[in-house]
Structures are given as structure tokens and as C-alpha cells.
Short mmCIF file of C-alpha atoms in Angstrom, two decimals:
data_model
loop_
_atom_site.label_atom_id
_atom_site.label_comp_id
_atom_site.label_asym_id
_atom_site.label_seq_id
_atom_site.Cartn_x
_atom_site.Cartn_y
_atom_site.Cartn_z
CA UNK A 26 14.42 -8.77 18.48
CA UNK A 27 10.81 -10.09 16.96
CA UNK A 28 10.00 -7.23 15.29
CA UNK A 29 13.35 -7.57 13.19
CA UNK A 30 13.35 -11.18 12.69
CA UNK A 31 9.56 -11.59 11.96
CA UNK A 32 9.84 -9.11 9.86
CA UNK A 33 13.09 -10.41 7.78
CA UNK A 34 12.06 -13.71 7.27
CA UNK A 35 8.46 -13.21 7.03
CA UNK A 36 9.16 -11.28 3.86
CA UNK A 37 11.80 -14.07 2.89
CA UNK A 38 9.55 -16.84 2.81
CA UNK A 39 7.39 -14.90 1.14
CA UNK A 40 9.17 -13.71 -1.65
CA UNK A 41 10.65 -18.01 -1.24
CA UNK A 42 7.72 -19.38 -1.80
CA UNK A 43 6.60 -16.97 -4.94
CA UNK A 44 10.39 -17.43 -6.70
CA UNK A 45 9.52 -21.41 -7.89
CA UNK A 46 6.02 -19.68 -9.77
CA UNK A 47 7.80 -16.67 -11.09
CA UNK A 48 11.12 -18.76 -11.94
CA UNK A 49 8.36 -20.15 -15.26
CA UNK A 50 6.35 -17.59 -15.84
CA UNK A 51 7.98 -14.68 -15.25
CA UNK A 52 11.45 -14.87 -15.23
CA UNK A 53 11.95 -10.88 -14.41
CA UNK A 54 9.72 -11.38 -11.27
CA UNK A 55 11.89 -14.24 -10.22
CA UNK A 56 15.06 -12.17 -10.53
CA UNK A 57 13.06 -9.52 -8.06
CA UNK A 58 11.72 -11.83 -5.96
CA UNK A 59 15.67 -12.90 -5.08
CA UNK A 60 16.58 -9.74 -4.96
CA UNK A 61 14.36 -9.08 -2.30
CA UNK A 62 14.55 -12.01 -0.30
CA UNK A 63 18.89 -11.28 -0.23
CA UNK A 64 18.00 -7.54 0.23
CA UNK A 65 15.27 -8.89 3.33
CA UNK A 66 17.94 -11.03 5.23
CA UNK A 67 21.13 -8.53 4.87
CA UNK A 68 18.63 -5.38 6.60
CA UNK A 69 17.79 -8.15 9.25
CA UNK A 70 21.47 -9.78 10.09
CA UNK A 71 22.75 -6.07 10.16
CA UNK A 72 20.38 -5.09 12.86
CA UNK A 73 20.71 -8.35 14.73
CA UNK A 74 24.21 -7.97 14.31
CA UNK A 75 23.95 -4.01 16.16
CA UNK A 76 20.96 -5.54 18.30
CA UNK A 77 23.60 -8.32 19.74
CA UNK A 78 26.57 -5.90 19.81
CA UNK A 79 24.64 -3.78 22.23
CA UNK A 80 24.06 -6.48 24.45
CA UNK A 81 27.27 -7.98 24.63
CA UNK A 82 29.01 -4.16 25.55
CA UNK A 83 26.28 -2.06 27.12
CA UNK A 84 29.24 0.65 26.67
CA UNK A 85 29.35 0.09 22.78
CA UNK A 86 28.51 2.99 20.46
CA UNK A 87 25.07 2.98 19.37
CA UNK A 88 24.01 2.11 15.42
CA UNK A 89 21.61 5.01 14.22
CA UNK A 90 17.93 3.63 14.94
CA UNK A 91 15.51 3.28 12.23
CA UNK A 92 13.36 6.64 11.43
CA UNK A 93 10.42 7.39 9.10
CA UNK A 94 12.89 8.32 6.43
CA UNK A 95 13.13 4.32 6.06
CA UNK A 96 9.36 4.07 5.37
CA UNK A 97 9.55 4.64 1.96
CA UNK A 98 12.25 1.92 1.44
CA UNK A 99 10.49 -0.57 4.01
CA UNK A 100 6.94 0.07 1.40
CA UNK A 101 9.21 -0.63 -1.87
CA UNK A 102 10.83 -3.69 -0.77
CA UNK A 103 7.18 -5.37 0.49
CA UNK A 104 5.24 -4.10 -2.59
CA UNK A 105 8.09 -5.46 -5.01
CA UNK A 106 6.67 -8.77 -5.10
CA UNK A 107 4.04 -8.35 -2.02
CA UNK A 108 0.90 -6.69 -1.74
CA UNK A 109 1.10 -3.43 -3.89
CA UNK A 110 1.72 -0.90 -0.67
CA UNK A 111 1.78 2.55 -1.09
CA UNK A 112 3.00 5.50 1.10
CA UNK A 113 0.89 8.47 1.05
CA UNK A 114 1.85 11.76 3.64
CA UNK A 115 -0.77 14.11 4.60
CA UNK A 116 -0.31 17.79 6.42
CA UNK A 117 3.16 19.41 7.55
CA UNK A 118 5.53 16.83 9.15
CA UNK A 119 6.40 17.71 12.85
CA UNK A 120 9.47 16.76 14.95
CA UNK A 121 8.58 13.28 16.98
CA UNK A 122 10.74 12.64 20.22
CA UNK A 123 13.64 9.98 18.94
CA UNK A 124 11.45 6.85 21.18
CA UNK A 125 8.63 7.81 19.20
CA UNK A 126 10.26 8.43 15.83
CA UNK A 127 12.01 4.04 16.23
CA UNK A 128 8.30 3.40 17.42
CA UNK A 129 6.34 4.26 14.70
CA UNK A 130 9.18 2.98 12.19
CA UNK A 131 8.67 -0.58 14.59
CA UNK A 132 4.74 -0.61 14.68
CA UNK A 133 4.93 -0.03 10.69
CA UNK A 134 7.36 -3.01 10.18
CA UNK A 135 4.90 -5.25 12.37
CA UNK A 136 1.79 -4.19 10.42
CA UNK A 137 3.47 -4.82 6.66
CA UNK A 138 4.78 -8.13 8.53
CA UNK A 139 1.54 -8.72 9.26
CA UNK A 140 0.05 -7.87 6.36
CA UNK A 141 2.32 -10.05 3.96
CA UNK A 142 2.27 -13.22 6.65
CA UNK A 143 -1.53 -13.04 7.53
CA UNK A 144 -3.79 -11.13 5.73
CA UNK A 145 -3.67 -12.32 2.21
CA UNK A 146 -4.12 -8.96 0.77
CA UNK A 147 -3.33 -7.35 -2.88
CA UNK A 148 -3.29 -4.28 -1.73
CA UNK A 149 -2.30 -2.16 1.25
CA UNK A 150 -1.53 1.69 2.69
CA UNK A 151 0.58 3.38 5.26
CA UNK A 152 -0.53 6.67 5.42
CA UNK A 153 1.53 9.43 7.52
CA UNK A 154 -1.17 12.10 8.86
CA UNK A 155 0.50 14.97 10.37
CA UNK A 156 -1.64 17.27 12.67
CA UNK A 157 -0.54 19.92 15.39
CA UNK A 158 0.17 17.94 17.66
CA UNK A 159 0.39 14.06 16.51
CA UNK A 160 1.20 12.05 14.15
CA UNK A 161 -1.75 9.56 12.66
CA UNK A 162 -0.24 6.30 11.13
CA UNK A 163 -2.91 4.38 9.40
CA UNK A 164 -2.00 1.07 7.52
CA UNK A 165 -4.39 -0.70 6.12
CA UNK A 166 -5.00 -3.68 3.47
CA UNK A 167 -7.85 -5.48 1.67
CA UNK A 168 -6.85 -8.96 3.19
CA UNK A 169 -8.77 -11.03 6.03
CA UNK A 170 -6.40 -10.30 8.78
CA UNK A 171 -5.24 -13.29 11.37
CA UNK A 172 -7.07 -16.44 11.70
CA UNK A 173 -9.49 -16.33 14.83
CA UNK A 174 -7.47 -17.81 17.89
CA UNK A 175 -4.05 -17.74 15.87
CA UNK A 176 -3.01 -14.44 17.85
CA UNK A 177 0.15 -13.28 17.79
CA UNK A 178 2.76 -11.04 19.98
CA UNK A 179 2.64 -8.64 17.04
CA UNK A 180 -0.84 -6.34 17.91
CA UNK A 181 0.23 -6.52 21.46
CA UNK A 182 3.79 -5.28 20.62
CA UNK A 183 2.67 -2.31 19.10
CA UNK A 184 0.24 -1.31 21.90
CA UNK A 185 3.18 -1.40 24.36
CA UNK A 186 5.93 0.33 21.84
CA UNK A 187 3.06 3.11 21.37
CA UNK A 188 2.07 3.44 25.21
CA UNK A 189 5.77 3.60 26.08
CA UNK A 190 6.47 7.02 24.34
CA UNK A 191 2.72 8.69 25.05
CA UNK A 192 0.97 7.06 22.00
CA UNK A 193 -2.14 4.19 21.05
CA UNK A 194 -2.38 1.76 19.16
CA UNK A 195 -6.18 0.42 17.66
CA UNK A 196 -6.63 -1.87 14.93
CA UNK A 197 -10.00 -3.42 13.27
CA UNK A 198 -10.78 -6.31 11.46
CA UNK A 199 -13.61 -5.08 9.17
CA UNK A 200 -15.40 -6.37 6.16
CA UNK A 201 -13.16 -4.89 3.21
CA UNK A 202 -9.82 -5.66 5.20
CA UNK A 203 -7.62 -5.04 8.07
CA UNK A 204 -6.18 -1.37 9.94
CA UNK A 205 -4.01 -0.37 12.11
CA UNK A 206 -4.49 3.39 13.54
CA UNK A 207 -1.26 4.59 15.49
CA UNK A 208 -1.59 7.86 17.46
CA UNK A 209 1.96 9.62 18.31
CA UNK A 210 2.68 12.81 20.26
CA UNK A 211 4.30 15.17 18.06
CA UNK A 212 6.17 18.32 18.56
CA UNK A 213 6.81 21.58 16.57
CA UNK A 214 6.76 21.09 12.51
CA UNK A 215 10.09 20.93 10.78
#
């Protein structure tokens, strides 16, 4: 349930708190910037909606889970008035087990969450690398990261969502910004 709310609202307030600027000197951004923030909270009530359907009728059919297919959408939306993020695939994608495939889609969402609420960054990449036998997921920005001591559940998070389907998480703090390094078991290439 954090990983869809923080995410949601982290890129509403965002995209809030840019509108008033944009609203007088860029009218066109503005428009974007609302856009964005609707298109932000629908994607979150709809899987809050699913994510509190499930738990009120364990014997409810199951919404589809986010895949890596939605990476390219999740990218647009942030970089439309966030840090420019791009999406760059390396090597011949490979089929991930379905706990792995919602896990990397979840980790990514925390780390662009992250990225837009903490790091201050311009800039950022996700970059798929697929090799014979994992998936690499390395997203990275130019910002500063998380204020020492203001720790989070998010880092933490992705650790566990890795571990529980075979993978690691690592991340590093460094002088030109902040990454995230994801390692999933993969299987046979698709």
C-alpha cells in the first residue's frame, strides 16, 4: 500500500507545487503539470481501489499486476514535468517469474518516488540490463539523495521485495548523484 500511495501523491505534490510557477510563465507546462497530477491520482485510487477489493474478499478475482511493460509509461509521466528520466534497455529480454516481474515494476516506482521527493535531481535513468540469467535494473539521478537521518521505509522496501523472489537490492549515494542497482533472477529469453 506505500509503494502506491507514496508514489501517487509524491508525484502530485510535485507536479502541485510546480503548477502556481508554470500557471505565469508557461502556461503549456501548467496545462501538463495538471494533467499529470489528475493522471497521478486516478493510477493510484485504481490500485487502491483493487488493493482494498482484495482484502475485503480474499476470494475476489485478481486485477492484472503491474509488469515492465508499464515502465515506459511510469518514466513519461515523472519526466513530464519531473526530472527528465529516460528508459534505456540493454541485451535480449528474458522471461522473469510473475513475483519478480510486480517486483521490479515496485522497486522502480520507489526509486522515481524517491528521486522526484528527495533527491532534487534534473536528470535521471532506469536502465533494463538483460543478461543470461538476470535482469540488472539500474536507476540513477544527478540529485543529492535523502537527507542524512531522514530515512525512509522506501530503500528497505525494495531490499525485502527483491530478497523475496531470489533478487538484491544496493544503492549508493555518490558524488555526482544517487543509484539504485536491482539484481533479478531471470529465465529463458522471450
Amino acid at each position: 500500500m506505500h509503494d502506491i500511495l507514496a508514489h501517487g501523491i509524491s508525484v502530485m505534490i510535485v507536479q502541485a507545487e510546480a503548477g502556481p510557477y508554470a500557471v505565469r510563465s508557461a502556461p503549456e507546462r501548467a496545462e501538463q503539470a495538471f494533467r499529470a497530477i489528475s493522471d497521478a491520482g486516478r493510477e493510484a485510487q485504481g490500485q487502491l481501489r483493487r488493493m482494498l477489493n482484495l482484502l475485503r474478499d480474499a476470494d475476489s478475482a485478481r486485477a492484472p499486476q503491474p509488469t515492465l511493460g508499464g515502465l515506459r509509461g511510469m518514466v513519461a509521466r515523472v519526466s513530464e514535468t519531473g526530472p527528465a528520466v529516460r528508459l534505456a534497455v540493454a541485451g535480449t529480454p528474458s522471461a522473469l517469474p510473475a513475483d519478480a516481474e510486480v517486483a521490479a515494476y515496485r522497486i522502480v516506482q520507489e526509486a522515481l518516488t524517491n528521486m522526484v521527493k528527495h533527491a532534487g535531481a534534473t536528470t535521471g535513468e532506469v536502465r533494463l540490463d538483460w543478461k543470461d540469467d538476470e535482469l540488472m535494473i539500474t536507476i540513477s539521478d544527478d540529485g543529492r539523495g535523502a537527507a542524512p537521518g531522514r530515512g525512509g521505509h522506501g530503500l528497505v522496501g525494495m531490499r525485502e521485495r527483491a530478497a523475496a523472489c531470489g533478487g538484491t537490492v544496493t544503492y549508493d549515494a555518490g558524488s555526482t548523484g544517487f543509484e539504485v542497482v536491482v539484481r533479478l533472477p531471470a529465465g529463458e529469453s522471450i
